[in-house]
Short mmCIF file of C-alpha atoms and ligand atoms in Angstrom, two decimals:
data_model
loop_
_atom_site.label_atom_id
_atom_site.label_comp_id
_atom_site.label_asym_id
_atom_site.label_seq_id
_atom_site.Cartn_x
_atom_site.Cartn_y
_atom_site.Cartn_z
CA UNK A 1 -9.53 -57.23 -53.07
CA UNK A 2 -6.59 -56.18 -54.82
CA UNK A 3 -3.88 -53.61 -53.32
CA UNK A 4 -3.03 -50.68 -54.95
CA UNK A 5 1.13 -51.09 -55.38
CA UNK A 6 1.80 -52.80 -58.13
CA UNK A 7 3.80 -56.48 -57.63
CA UNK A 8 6.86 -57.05 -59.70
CA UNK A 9 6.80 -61.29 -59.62
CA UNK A 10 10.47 -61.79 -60.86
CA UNK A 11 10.71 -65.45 -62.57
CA UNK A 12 13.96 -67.33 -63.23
CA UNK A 13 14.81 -70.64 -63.97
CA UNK A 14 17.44 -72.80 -65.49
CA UNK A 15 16.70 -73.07 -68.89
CA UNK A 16 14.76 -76.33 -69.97
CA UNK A 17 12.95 -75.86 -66.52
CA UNK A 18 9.74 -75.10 -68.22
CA UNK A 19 9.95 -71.35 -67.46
CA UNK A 20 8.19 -70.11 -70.53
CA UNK A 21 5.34 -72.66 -70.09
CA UNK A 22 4.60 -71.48 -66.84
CA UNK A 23 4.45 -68.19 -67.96
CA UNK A 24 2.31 -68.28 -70.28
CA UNK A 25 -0.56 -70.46 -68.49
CA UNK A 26 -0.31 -67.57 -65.68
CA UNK A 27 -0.62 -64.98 -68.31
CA UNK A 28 -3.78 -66.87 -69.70
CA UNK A 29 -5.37 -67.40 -66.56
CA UNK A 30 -4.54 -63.81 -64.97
CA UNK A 31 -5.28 -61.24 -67.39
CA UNK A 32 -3.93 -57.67 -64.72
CA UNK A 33 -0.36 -58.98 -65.15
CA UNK A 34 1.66 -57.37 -67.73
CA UNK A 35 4.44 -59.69 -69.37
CA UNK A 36 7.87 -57.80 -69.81
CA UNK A 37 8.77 -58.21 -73.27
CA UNK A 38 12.33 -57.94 -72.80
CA UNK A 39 15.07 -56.66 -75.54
CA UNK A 40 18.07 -59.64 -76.97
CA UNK A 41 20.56 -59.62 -79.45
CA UNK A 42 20.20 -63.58 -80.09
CA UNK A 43 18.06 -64.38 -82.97
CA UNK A 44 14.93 -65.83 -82.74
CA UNK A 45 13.57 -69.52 -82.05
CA UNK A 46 11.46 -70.73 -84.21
CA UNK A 47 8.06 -69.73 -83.39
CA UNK A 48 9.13 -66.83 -81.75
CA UNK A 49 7.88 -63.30 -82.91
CA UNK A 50 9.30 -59.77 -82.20
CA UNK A 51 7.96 -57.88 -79.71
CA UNK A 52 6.39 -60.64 -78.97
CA UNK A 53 8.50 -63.40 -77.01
CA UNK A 54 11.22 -60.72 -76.76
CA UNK A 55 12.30 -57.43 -78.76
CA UNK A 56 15.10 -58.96 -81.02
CA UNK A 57 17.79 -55.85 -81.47
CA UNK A 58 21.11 -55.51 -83.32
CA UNK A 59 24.53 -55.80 -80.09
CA UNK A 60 25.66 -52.25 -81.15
CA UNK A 61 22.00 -50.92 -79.85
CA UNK A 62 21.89 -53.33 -77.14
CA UNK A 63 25.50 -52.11 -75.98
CA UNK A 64 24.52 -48.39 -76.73
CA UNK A 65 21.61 -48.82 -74.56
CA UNK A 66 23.97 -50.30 -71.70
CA UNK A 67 25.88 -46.10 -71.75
CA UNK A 68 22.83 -44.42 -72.24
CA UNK A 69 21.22 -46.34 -68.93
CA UNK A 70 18.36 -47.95 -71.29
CA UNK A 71 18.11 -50.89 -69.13
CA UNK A 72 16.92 -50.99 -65.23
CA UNK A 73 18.99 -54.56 -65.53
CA UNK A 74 20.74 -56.33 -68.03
CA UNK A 75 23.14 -59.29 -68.26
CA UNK A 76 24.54 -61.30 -70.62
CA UNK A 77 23.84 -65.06 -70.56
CA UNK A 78 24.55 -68.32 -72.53
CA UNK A 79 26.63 -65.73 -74.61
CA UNK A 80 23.90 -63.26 -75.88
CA UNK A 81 22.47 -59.87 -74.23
CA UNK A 82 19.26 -59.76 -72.32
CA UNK A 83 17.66 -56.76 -70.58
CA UNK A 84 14.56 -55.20 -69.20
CA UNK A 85 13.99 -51.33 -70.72
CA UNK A 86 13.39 -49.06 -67.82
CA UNK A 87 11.25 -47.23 -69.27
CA UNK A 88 8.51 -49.68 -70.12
CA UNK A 89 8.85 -51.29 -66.00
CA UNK A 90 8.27 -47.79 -64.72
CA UNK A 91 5.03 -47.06 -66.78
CA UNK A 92 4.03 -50.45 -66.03
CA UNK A 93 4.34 -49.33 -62.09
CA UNK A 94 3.67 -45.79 -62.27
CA UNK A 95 -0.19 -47.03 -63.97
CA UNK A 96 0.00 -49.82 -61.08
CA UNK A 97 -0.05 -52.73 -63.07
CA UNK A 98 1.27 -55.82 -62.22
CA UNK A 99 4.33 -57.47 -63.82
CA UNK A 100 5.74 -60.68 -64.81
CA UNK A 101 9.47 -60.95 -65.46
CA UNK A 102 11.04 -64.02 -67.23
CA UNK A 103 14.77 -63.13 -66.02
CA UNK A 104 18.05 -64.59 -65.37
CA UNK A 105 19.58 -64.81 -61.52
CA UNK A 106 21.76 -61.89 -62.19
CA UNK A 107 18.77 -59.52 -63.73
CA UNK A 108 16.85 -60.96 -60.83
CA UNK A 109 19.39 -59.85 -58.44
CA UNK A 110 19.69 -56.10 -60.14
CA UNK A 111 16.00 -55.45 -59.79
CA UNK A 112 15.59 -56.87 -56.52
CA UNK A 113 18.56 -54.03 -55.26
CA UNK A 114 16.12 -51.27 -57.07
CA UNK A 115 13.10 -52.77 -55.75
CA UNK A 116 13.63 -54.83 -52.42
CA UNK A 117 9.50 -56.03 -52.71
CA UNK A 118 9.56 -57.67 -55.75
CA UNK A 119 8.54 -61.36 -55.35
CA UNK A 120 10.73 -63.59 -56.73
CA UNK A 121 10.34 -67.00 -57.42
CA UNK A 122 12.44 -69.78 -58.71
CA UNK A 123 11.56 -72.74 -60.90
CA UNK A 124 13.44 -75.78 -60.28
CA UNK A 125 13.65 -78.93 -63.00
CA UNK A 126 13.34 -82.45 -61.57
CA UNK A 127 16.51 -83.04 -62.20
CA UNK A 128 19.90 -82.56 -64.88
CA UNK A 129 18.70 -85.64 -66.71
CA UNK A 130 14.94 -84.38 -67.13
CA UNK A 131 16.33 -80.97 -67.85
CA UNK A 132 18.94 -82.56 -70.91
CA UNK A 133 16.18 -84.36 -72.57
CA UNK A 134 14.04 -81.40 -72.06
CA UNK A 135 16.18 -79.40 -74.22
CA UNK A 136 16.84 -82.41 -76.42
CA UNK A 137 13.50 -82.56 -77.13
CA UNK A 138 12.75 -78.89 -77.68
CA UNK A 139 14.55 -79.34 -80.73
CA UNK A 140 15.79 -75.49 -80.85
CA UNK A 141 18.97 -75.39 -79.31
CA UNK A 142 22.38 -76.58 -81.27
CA UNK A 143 23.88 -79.23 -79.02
CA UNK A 144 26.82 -76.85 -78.47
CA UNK A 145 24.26 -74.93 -76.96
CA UNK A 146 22.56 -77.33 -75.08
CA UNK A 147 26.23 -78.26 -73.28
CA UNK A 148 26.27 -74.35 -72.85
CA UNK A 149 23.22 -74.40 -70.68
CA UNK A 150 23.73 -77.35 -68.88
CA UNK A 151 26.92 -75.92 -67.44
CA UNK A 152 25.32 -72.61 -66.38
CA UNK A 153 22.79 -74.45 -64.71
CA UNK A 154 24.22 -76.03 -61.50
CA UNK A 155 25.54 -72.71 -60.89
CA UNK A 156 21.90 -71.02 -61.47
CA UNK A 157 20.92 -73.78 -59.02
CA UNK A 158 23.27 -72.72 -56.11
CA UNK A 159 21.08 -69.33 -56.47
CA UNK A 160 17.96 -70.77 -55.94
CA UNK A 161 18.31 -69.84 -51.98
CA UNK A 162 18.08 -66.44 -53.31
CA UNK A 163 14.47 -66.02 -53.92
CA UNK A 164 11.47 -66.04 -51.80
CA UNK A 165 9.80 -69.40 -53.57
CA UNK A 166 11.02 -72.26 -55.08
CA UNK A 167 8.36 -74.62 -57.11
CA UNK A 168 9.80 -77.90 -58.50
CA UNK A 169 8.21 -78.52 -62.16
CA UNK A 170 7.89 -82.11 -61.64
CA UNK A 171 3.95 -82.20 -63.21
CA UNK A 172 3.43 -79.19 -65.30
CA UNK A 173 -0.25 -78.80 -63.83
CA UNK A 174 0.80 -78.71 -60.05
CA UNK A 175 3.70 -76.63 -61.25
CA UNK A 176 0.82 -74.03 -62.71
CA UNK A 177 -1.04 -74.15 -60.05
CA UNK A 178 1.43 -73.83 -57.36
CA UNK A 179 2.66 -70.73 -59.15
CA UNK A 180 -0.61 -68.89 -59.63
CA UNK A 181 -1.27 -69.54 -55.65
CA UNK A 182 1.67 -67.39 -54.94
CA UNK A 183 0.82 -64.53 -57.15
CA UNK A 184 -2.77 -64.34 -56.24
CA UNK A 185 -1.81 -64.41 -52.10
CA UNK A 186 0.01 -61.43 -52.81
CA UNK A 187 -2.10 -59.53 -55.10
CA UNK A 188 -5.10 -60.27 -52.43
CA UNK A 189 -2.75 -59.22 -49.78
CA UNK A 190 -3.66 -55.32 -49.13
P1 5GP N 201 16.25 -67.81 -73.63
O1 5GP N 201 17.32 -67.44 -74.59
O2 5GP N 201 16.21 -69.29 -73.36
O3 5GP N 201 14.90 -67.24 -74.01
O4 5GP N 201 16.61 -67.12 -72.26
C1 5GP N 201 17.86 -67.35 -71.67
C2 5GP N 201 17.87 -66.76 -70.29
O5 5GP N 201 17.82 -65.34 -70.34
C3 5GP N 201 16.71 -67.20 -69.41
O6 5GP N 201 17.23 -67.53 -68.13
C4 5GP N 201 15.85 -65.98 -69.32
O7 5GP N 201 15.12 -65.91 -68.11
C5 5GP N 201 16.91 -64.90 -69.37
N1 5GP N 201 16.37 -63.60 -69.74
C6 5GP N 201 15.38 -63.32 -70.62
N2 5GP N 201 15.15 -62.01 -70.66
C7 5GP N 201 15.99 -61.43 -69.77
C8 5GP N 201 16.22 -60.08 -69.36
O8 5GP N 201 15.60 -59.12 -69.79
N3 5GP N 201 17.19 -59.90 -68.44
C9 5GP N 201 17.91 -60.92 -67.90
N4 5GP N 201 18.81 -60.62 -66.99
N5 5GP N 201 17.72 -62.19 -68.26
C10 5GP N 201 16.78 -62.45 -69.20
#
């Protein structure tokens, strides 16, 4: 049976950690949660579409929106603005759907302030090595990037006692399955 308050499931992860994988094979397998398309001024990856992966938006609006209180939490990381609109989180709640959020520690922190029951959950790499050749591999980040990243992440790591779950993508299947367990006990839970 499913309650009747919507969940806010609040996802972060050093990059490389497999984040966006994980999202999407929950987003497959459980079709009530509504992905938060969140706004960026960084261009898009290849394969990424607008409005899409994220809402890709010129600084001066991003910065505009930051006066006019667009977004319920922003932050900037690796050097680009990211946020969540407040507008599209509160429809999402006020019709009582589920959401997934694919934000940063500091975004995480901002929402959980707002909204003290969100369920937040942490996604951990194997290790800094696996995590490197992870973004190695992905082939879309300059390597000036990449070093970028890597030094954010110990610090994203010391966070990790922050959030309610941690799940360690070591096998990307156990990873998935370990996540949707923890989104389905609490959307059973009434
Ligand atoms: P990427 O550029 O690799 O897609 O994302 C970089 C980081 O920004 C990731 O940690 C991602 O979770 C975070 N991020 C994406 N959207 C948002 C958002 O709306 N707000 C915040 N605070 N972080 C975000």
């Amino acid at each position: 049976m499913k309650n009747n308050t919507a969940n806010l499931y609040i996802i972060s992860a050093p990059s490389g950690a497999g984040k966006t994988t994980l999202c999407r094979a929950v987003l497959d397998r459980l079709k009530d949660i509504t992905y938060s398309v969140s706004c960026t001024t960084r261009s898009p990856r290849r394969g990424e579409h607008d409005g899409v992966d994220y809402n890709f938006i010129p600084i001066e609006d991003f910065k505009k929106g930051i006066e006019t209180g667009r977004w319920v939490e922003w932050a900037e990381v690796y050097g680009n603005y990211y946020g969540t609109s407040a507008e599209f989180l509160d429809n999402c709640l006020a019709s009582g759907n589920d959401i997934l959020l694919d934000i940063d520690v500091q975004g995480a922190m901002q929402i959980t302030e707002r909204y003290p029951d969100s369920i937040t959950i942490f996604i951990l790499p194997p290790s800094l090595d696996i995590l490197r050749s992870r973004l190695e591999s992905r082939g879309t980040d300059s390597e000036q990037s990449i070093v970028k990243r890597l030094v954010a992440v110990e610090k994203e790591m010391e966070k990790k006692g922050l959030y309610r779950h941690v799940i360690i993508n070591d096998k990307l299947s156990n990873a998935i399955s370990e996540l949707i367990e923890i989104i389905e006990s609490y959307s059973h839970r009434c």
